[in-house]
Short mmCIF file of C-alpha atoms in Angstrom, two decimals:
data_model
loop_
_atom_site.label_atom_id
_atom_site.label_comp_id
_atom_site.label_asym_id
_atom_site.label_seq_id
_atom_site.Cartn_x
_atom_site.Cartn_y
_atom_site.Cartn_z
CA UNK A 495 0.00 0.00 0.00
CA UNK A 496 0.90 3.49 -0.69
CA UNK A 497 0.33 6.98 0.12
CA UNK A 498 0.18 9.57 3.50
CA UNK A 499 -0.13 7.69 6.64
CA UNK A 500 -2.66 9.58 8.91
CA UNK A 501 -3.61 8.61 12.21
CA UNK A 502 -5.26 11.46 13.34
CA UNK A 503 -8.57 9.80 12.00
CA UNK A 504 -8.61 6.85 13.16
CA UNK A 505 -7.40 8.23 16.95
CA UNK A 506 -10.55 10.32 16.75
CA UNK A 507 -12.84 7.55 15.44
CA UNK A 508 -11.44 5.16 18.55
CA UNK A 509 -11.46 7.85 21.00
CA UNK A 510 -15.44 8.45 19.96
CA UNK A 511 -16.02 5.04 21.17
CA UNK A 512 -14.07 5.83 24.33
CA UNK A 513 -15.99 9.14 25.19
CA UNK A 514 -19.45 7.73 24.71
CA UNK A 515 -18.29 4.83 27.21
CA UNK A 516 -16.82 7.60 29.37
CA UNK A 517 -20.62 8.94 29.51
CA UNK A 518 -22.34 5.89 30.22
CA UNK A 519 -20.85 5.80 33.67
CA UNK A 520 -19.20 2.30 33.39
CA UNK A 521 -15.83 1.59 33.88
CA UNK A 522 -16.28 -1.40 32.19
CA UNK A 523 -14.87 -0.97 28.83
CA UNK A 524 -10.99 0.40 28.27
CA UNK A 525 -10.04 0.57 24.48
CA UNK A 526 -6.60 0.12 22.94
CA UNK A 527 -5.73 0.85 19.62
CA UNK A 528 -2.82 -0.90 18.06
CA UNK A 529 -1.26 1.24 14.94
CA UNK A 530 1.16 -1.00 13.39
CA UNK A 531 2.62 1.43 10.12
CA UNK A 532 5.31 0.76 8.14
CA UNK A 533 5.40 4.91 7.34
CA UNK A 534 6.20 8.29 8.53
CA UNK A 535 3.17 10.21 10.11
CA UNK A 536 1.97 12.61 7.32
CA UNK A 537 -0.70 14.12 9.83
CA UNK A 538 1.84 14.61 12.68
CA UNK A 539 0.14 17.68 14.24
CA UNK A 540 -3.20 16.54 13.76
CA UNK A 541 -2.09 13.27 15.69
CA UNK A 542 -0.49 14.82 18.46
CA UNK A 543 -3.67 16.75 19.22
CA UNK A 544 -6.07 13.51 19.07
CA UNK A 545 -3.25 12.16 21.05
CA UNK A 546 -3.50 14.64 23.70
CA UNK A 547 -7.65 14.77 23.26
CA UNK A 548 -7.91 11.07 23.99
CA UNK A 549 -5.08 11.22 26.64
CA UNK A 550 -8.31 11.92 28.88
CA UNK A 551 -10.18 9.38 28.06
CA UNK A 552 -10.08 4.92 28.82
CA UNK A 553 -8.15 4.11 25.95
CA UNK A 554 -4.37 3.78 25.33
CA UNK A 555 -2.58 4.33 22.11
CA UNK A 556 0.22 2.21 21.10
CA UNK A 557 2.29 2.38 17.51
CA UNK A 558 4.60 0.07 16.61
CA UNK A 559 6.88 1.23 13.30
CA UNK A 560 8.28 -1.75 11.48
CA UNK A 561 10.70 -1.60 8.40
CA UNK A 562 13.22 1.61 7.40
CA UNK A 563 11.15 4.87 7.77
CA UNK A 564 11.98 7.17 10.27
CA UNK A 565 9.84 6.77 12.83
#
């Protein structure tokens, strides 16, 4: 596969999931997202702010690089 990596978007989508659990009043559910990319982060701004957005919320956020971009 080819072209930008983003991440911002699918941080948001996850962390949507998260808040609405967050307002249901259970601490039942905790989300982790697993971003395994083999490319540099074309949205790198964008990502640090979901990152710090979902930062309050019961998820965590892990991303693995694999292969010989600069991660």
């Amino acid at each position: 596969l080819y072209g930008p990596t983003n991440f911002s978007p699918i941080i948001n989508h996850v962390a949507r999931f998260a808040a609405h659990s967050l307002q249901q009043g259970t601490a039942a559910q905790y989300f982790i997202l697993l971003i395994i990319t083999d490319g540099e982060i074309t949205d790198l701004d964008q990502t640090r702010q979901a990152i710090v957005k979902a930062s309050k919320l019961p998820m965590s956020i892990i991303i693995v690089g694999v292969g010989e971009a600069d991660f």
